[in-house]
Coordinates of C-alpha atoms and ligand atoms in Angstrom, one line a residue:
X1 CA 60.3 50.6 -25.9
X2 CA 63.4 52.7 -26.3
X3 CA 61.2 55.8 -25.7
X4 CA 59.9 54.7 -22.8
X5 CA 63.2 53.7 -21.3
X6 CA 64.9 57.1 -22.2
X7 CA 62.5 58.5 -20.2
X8 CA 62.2 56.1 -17.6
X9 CA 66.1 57.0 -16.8
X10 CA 65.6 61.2 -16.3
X11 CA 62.7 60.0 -14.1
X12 CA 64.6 57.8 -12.2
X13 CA 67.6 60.3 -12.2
X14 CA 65.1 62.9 -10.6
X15 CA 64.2 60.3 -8.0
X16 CA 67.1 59.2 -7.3
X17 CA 67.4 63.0 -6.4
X18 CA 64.4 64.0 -4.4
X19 CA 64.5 60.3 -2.8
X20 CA 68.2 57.9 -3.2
X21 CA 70.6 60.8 -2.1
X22 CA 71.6 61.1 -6.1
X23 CA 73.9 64.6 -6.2
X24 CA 74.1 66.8 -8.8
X25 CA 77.3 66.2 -9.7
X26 CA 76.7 62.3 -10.4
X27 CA 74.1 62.6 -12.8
X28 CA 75.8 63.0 -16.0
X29 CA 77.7 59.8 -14.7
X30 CA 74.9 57.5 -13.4
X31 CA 72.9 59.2 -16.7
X32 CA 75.7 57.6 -18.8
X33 CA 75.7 54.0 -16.8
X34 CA 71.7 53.9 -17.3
X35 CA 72.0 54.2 -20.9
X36 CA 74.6 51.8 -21.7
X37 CA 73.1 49.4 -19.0
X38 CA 69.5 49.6 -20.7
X39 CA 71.1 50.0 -24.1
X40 CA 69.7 53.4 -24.6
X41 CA 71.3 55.6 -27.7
X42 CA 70.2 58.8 -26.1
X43 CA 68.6 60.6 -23.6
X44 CA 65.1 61.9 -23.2
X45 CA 64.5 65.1 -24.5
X46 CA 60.9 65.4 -23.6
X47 CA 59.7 66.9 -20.3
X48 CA 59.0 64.8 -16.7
X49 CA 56.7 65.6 -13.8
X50 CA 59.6 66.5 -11.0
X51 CA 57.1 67.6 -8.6
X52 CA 54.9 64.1 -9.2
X53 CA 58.1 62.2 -8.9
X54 CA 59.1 63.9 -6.1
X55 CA 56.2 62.7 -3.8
X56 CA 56.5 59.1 -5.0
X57 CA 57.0 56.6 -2.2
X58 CA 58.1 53.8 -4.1
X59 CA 59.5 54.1 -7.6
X60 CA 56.9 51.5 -8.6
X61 CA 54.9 54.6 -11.0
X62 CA 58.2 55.2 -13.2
X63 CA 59.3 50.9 -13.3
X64 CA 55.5 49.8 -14.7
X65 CA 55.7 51.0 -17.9
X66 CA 59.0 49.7 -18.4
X67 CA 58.3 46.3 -16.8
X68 CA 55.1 46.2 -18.9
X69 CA 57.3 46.9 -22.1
X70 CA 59.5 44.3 -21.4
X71 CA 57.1 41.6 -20.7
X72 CA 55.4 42.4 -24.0
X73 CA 59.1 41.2 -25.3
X74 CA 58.2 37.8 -23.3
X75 CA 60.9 38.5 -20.5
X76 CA 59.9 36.7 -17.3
X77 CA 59.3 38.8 -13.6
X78 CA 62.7 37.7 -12.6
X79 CA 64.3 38.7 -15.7
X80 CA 63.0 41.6 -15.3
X81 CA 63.5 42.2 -11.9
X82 CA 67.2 41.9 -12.3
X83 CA 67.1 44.3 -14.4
X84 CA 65.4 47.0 -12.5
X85 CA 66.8 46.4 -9.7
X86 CA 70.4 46.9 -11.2
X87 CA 69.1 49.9 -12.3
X88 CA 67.9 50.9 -9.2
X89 CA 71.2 49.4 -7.7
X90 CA 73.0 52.1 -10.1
X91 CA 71.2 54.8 -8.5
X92 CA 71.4 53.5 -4.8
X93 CA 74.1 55.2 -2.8
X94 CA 77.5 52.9 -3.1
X95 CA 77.7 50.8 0.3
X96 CA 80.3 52.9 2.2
X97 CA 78.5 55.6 1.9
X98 CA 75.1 53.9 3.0
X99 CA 77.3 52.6 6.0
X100 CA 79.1 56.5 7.2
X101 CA 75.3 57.8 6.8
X102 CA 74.1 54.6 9.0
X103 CA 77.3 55.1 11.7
X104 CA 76.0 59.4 11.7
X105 CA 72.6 58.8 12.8
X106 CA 73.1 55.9 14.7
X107 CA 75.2 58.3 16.9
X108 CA 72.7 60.4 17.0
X109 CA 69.6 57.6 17.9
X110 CA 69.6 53.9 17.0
X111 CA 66.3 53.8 15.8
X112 CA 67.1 56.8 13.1
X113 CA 70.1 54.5 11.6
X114 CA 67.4 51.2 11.1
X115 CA 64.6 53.5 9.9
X116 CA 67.3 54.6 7.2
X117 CA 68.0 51.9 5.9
X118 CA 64.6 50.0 6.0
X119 CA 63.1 53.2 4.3
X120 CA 66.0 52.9 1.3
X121 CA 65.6 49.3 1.3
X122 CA 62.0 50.5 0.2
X123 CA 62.9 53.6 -1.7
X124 CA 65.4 51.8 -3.8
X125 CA 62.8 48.8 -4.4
X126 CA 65.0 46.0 -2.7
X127 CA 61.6 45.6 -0.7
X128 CA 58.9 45.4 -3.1
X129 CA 56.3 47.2 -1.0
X130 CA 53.7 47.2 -3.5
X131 CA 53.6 43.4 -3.6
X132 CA 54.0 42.8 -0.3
X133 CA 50.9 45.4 0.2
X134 CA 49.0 42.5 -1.0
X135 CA 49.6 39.8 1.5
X136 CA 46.3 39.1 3.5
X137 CA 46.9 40.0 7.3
X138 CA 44.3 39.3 9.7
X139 CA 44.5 38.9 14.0
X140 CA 43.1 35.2 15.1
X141 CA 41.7 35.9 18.4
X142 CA 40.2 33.3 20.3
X143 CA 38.0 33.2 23.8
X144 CA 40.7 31.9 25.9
X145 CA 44.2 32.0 25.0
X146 CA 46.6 34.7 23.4
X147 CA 45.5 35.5 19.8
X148 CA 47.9 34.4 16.9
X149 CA 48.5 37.1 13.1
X150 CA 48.1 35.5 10.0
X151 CA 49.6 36.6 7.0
X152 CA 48.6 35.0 3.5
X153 CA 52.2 35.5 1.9
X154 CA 50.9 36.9 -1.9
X155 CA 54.2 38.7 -2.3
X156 CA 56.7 35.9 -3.5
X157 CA 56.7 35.6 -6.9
X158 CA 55.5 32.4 -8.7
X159 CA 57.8 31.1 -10.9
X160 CA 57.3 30.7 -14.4
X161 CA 58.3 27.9 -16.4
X162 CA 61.1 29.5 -18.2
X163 CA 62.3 30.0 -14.9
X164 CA 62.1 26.5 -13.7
X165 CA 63.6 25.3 -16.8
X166 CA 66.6 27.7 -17.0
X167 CA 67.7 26.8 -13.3
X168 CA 67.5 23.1 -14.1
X169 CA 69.8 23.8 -17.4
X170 CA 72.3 26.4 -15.1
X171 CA 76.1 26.1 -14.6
X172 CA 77.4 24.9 -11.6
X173 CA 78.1 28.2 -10.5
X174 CA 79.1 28.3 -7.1
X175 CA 79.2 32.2 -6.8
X176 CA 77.6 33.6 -4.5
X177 CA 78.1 30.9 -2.2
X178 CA 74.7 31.1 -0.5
X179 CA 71.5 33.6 -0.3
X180 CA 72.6 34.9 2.7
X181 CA 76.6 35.4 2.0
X182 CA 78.1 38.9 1.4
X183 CA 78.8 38.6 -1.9
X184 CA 75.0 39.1 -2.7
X185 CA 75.5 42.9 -2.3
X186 CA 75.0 44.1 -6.0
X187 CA 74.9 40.2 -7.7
X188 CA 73.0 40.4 -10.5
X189 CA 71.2 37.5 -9.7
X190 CA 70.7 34.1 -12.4
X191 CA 67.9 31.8 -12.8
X192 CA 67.4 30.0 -9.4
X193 CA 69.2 32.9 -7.2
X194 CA 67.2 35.9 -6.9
X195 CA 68.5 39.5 -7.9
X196 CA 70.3 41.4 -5.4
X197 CA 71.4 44.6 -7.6
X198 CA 70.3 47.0 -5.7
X199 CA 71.2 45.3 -1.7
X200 CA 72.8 47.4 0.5
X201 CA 73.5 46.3 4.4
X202 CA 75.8 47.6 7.0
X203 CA 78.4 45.9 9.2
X204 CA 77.6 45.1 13.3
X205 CA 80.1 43.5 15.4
X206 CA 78.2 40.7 17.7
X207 CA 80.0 38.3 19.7
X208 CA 83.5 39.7 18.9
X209 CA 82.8 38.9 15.1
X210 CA 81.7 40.7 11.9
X211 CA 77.8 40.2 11.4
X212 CA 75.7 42.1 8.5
X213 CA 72.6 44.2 9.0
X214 CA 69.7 44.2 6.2
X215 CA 66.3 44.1 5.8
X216 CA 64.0 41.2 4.5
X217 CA 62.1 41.8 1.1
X218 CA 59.7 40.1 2.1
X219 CA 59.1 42.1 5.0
X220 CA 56.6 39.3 6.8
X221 CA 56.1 42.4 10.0
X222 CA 57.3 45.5 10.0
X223 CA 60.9 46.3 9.6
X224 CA 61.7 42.7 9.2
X225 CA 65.2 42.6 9.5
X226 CA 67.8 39.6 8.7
X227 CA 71.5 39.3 10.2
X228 CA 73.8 37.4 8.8
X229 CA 77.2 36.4 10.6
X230 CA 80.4 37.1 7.6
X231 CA 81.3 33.6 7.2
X232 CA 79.6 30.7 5.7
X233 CA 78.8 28.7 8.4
X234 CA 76.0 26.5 9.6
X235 CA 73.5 27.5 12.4
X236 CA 74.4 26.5 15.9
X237 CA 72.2 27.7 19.1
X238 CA 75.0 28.1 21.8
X239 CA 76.8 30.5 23.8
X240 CA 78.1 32.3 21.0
X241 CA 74.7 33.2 19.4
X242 CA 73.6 34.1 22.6
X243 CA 76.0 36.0 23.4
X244 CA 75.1 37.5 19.6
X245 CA 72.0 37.9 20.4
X246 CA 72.6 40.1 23.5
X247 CA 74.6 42.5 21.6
X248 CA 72.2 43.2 18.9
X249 CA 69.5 44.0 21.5
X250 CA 72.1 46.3 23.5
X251 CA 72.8 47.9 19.9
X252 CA 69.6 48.2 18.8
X253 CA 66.8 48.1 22.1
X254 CA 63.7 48.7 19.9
X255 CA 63.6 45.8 18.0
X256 CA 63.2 41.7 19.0
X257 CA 66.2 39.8 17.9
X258 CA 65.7 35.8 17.2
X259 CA 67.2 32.7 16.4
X260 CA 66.2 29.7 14.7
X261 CA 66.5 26.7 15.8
X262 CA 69.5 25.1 14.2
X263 CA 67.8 21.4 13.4
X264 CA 65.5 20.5 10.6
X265 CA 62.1 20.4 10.9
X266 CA 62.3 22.7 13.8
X267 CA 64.2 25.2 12.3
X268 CA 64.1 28.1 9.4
X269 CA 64.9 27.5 5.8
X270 CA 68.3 28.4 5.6
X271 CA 70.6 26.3 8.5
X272 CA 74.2 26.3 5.9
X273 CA 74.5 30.0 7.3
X274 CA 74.4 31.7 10.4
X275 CA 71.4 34.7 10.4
X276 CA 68.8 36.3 12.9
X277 CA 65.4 37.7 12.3
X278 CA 64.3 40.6 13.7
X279 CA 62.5 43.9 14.0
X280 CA 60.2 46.7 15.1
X281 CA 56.7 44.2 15.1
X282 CA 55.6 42.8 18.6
X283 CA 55.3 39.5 18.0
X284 CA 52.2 37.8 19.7
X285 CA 54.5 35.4 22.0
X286 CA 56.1 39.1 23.4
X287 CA 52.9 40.2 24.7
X288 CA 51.6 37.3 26.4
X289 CA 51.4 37.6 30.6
X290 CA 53.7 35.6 32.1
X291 CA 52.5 32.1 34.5
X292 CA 55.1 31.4 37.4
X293 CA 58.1 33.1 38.2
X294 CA 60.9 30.8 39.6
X295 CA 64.1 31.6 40.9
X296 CA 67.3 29.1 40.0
X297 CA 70.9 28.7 40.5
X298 CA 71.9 32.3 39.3
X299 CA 71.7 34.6 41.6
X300 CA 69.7 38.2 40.1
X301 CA 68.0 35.8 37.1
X302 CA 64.4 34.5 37.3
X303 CA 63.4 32.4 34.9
X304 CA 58.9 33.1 34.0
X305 CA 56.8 30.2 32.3
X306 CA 55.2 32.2 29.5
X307 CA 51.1 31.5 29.1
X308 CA 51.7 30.7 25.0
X309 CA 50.8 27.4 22.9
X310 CA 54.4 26.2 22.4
X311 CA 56.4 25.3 25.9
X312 CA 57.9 28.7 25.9
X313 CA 60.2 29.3 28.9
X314 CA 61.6 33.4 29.6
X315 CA 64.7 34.4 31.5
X316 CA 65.1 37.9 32.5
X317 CA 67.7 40.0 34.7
X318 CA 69.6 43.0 34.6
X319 CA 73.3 41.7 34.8
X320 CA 74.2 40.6 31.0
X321 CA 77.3 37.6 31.7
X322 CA 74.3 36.1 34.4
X323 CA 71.6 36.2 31.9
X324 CA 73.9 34.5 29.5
X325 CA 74.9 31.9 31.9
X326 CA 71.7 31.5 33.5
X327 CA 70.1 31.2 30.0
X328 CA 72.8 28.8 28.0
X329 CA 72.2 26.3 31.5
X330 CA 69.0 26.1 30.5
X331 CA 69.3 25.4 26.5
X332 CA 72.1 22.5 27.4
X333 CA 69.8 21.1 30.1
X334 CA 66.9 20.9 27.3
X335 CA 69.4 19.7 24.8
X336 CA 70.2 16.8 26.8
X337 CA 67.1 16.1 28.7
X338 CA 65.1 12.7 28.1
X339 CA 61.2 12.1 29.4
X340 CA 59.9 8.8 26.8
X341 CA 57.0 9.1 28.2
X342 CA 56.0 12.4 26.9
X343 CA 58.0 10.8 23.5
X344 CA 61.2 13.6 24.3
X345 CA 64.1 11.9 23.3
X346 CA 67.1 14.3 22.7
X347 CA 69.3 11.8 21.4
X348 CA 69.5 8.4 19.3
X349 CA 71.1 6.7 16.7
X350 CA 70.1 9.4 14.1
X351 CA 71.7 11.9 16.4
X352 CA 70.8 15.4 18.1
X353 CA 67.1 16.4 18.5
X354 CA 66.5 18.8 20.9
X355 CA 67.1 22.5 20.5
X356 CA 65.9 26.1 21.4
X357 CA 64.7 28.7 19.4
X358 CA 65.7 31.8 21.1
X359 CA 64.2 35.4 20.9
X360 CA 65.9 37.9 22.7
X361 CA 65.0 41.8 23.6
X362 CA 65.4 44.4 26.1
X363 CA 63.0 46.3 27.8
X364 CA 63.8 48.6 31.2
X365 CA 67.2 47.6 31.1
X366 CA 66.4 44.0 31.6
X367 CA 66.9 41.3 29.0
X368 CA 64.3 39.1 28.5
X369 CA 66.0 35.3 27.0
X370 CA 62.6 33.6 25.4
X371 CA 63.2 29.9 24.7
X372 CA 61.0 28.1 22.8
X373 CA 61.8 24.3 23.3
X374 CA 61.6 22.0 20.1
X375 CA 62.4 18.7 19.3
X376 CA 62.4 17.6 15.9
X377 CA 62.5 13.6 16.1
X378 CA 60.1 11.5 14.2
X379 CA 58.5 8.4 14.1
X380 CA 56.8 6.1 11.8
X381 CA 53.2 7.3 13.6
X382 CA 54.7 11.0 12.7
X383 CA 56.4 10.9 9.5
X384 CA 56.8 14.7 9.7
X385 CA 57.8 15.1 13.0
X386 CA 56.3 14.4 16.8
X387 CA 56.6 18.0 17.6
X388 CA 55.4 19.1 13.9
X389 CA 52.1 20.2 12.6
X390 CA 50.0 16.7 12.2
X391 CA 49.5 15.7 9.0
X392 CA 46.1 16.9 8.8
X393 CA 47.1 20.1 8.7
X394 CA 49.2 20.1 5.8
X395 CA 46.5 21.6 3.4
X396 CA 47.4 25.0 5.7
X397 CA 50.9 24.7 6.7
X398 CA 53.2 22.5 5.5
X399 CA 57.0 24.0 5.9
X400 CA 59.0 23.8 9.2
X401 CA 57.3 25.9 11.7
X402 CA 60.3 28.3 12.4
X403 CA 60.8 30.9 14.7
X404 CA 58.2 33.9 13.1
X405 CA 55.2 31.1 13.7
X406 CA 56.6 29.4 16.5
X407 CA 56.1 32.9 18.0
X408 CA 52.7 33.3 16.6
X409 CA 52.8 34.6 13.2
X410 CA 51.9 32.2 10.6
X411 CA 53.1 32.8 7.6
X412 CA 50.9 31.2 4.7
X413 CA 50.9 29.9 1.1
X414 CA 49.1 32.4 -1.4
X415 CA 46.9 29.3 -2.8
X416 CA 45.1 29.8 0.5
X417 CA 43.6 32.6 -0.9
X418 CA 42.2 30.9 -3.5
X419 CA 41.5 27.5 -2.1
X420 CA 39.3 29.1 0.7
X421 CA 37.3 30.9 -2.0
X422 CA 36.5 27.8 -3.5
X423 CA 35.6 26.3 -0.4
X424 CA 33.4 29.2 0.7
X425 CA 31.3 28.9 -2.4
X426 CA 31.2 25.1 -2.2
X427 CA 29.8 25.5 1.5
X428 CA 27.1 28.6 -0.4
X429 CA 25.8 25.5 -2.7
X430 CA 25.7 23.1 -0.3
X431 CA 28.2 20.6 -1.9
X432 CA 29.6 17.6 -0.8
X433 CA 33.0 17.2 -0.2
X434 CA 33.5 14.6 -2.5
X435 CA 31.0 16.7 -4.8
X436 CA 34.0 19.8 -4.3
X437 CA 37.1 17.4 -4.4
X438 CA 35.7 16.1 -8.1
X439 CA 35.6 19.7 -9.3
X440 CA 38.9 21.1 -7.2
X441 CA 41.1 18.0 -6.9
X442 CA 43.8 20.3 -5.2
X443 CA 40.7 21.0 -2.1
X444 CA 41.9 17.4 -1.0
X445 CA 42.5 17.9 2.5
X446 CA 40.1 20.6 3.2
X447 CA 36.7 18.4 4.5
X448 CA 37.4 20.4 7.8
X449 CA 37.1 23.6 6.3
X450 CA 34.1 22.9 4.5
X451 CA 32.0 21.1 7.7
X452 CA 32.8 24.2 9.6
X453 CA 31.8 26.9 7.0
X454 CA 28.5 24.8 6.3
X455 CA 28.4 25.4 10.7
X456 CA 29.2 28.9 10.0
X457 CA 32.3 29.9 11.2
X458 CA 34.2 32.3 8.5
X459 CA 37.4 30.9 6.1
X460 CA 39.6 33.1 8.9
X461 CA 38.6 32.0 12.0
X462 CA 39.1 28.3 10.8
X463 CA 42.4 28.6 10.0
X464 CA 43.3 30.8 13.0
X465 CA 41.9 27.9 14.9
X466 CA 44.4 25.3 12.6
X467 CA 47.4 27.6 13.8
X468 CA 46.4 27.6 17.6
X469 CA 46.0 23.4 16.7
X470 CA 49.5 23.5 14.8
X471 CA 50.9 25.3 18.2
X472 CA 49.9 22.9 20.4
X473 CA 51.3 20.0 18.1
X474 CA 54.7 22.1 18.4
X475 CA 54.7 22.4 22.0
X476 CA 56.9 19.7 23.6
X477 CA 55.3 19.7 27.6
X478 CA 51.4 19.6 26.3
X479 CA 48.4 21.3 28.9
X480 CA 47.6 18.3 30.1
X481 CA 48.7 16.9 33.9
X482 CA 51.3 14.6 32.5
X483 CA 53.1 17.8 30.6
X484 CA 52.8 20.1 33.5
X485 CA 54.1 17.4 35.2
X486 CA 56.8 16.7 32.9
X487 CA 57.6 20.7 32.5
X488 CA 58.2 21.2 36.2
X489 CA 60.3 17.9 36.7
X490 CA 62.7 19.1 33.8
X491 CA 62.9 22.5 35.6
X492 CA 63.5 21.1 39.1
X493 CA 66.4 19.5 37.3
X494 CA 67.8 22.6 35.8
X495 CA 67.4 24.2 39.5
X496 CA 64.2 26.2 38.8
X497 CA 61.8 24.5 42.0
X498 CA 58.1 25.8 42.4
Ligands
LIG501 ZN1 76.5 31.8 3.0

């Protein structure tokens, strides 16, 4: 093992090199912080392919051998991840200097500065593109209606036992404060919070306050970016995170910009902190046509219905402090608006339900404000939620549908993979569902998928069709009469007539 780490470092060193912006003058140093921090005696002596390095696009070639040695020792993936990746970390240009390179080409073109710093983010392995490389993606397209992406999520890594047990046995350490705080950059990670040796973001200022720039790494689209406001705070949709919004898309006009929702249920998995998603993928819900354009109270704004599964509302216009306006009038009037007979109740002796995810971006100058309504009430018919995925579904999607799928990108459990092969060969020998559930007790749940692979259809287009299902069961105002009905009354009230 101590072999192949010695020459694991004068690898890296040369990648660091051709690839991490490692200069000649800082190798002896970082050479001499590699060996103490992989308790290496000495270097290398042998010889290393520089030109094979060199056209490496991840460093994933030089780490295997390494990873393999140590979990011959019995160390666990995120044991050893924290170890790599503080290697890696080591070699990673220090932060300032990530953020003056960032500033220099963002001068030059925005989209230079993110493609920087999502291709380091790959480079230095903070994204693992190798095992995100295994996620299943496939389109869902459907006769009528906009088509939905799926992506079987095969990327996070299961947790081992040793794992599980180790966080249940951990300090109360409060440090850092949550996955999305600042202090992440370079934590070494413990059991229960993940490595972040070798994170590097950059600062943005957004609403007149310090935000953070990084990228996922779990990269669910491409150049799936977070942003994270600089203080621990929880989520709140309002004029401030519009107004946030606004600004990223002004900085940075070829990517989408959203918000969560800032309920549960209806919202993403982290609400204790502040954060965006975004990036350079179109999701389905931006490339739907639009239904009716109306004009309302603010003069230069029109507000479109958009033709998607969820009650999706758009407002666009040129002027930014209008748009603002014209769009926050709209998320209050949803917050507070009541219909019991379509079951939207915004407010009762449990509290607040009704909220907006919002995705914003910019294209011809204009802004474009999407709104995607939610409501996150229950009741003892919907355990889970009126507006959630009905229980039924649950064998497919079970988490909060936040705002990635609410805009059409499902993001899936990796047992899918597995379940649906078991499912598919069930349906080959003509088994019963009770004949499958006896031999795969965990296919409970998944009669629907068998019936319909016995009628033919394949594993994929059944569960595109779930997601289209799941949509509907988000949407607030349903197709039907009564939720036309119900959608144009609430806009009448918010000043949007037909
Ligand atoms: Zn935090």
């Amino acid at each position: 093992m101590k072999e192949k780490l010695a020459k694991a470092i004068e690898e890296l060193l040369s990648y660091a090199r051709s690839h991490l912006y490692l200069r000649d003058e800082d190798v002896i140093y970082v050479r001499n912080l590699l060996l103490e921090e992989l308790k290496v005696e000495e270097p290398y002596k042998g010889e290393i392919d520089e030109k094979a390095i060199a056209a490496l696009k991840t460093p994933d070639a030089i780490l295997d051998p390494i990873r393999e040695g140590y979990a011959e020792e019995g160390l666990s993936v995120d044991e050893i991840d924290r170890i790599t990746d503080r290697a890696l970390g080591l070699l990673t240009p220090l932060p300032s200097e990530v953020i003056s390179t960032f500033d220099g080409l963002y001068k030059k073109n925005p989209e230079l500065s993110t493609t920087y710093l999502y291709n380091l983010s790959i480079e230095n392995d903070y994204i693992k593109k190798s095992r995100v490389d295994k996620n299943i993606l496939f389109d869902a397209k459907f006769e009528k209606g906009p088509m939905l992406e799926i992506s079987i999520n095969m990327s996070k890594p299961e947790k081992s036992n040793k794992d599980i047990a180790a966080a249940t046995k951990k300090a109360d350490v409060s440090y850092p404060r949550c996955l999305l705080c600042p202090e992440n950059e370079g934590y070494i990670g413990r059991p229960g919070h993940p490595s972040r040796g070798n994170l590097r973001f950059v600062p943005l200022t957004l609403g007149g306050k310090r935000w953070y720039l990084q990228f996922s790494p779990y990269v669910y689209y491409r150049e799936h970016c977070i942003v994270f406001l600089e203080d621990h705070v929880p989520m709140k949709v309002d004029g401030f995170s519009l107004a946030s919004l606004m600004d990223f898309a002004d900085l940075f006009p070829h990517y989408f910009i959203g918000s969560n929702s800032d309920l549960p249920i209806v919202g993403g998995s982290i609400l204790n902190h502040e954060h965006f998603q975004g990036g350079g993928h179109e999701l389905p819900l931006l490339k739907v046509p639009f239904l009716n354009t109306l004009k309302g109270p603010v003069d230069g704004v029109v507000l479109h219905e958009v033709d998607f599964y969820d009650t999706v509302l758009c407002l666009e216009g040129k002027d930014k402090a209008k748009v603002h306006e014209a769009a926050l009038k709209v998320i209050e009037a949803w917050a507070h608006y009541d219909n019991p007979s379509l079951n939207i109740v915004s407010h009762d002796e449990e509290g607040r339900h009704s909220t907006s995810t919002i995705i914003v971006r910019k294209k011809e100058g204009n802004y474009l404000i999407y709104l995607i309504l939610r409501n996150n009430r229950t009741d003892a018919e919907h355990p889970g939620g009126i507006f959630h995925a009905r229980e039924q579904f649950a064998h497919i999607k079970k988490e909060g549908i936040g705002l990635i799928e609410a805009a059409g990108l499902f993001i899936l459990p990796s047992r899918l993979k597995r379940q649906s092969k078991l499912v598919e060969e069930a349906a080959a020998s003509g088994l019963s569902y009770e004949e499958m559930v006896k031999k795969n007790p965990d296919l409970q749940g998944f009669a629907g998928m068998l019936s319909s692979l016995k009628h033919g259809l394949t594993a994929e287009k059944y569960i595109g069709g779930i997601c289209r299902l799941i949509l509907d069961d988000v949407s607030v105002f349903k197709k039907d009469e009564a939720g036309k009905k119900g959608l144009h009354a609430f806009l009448q009230g918010t000043g949007y007539g037909i």
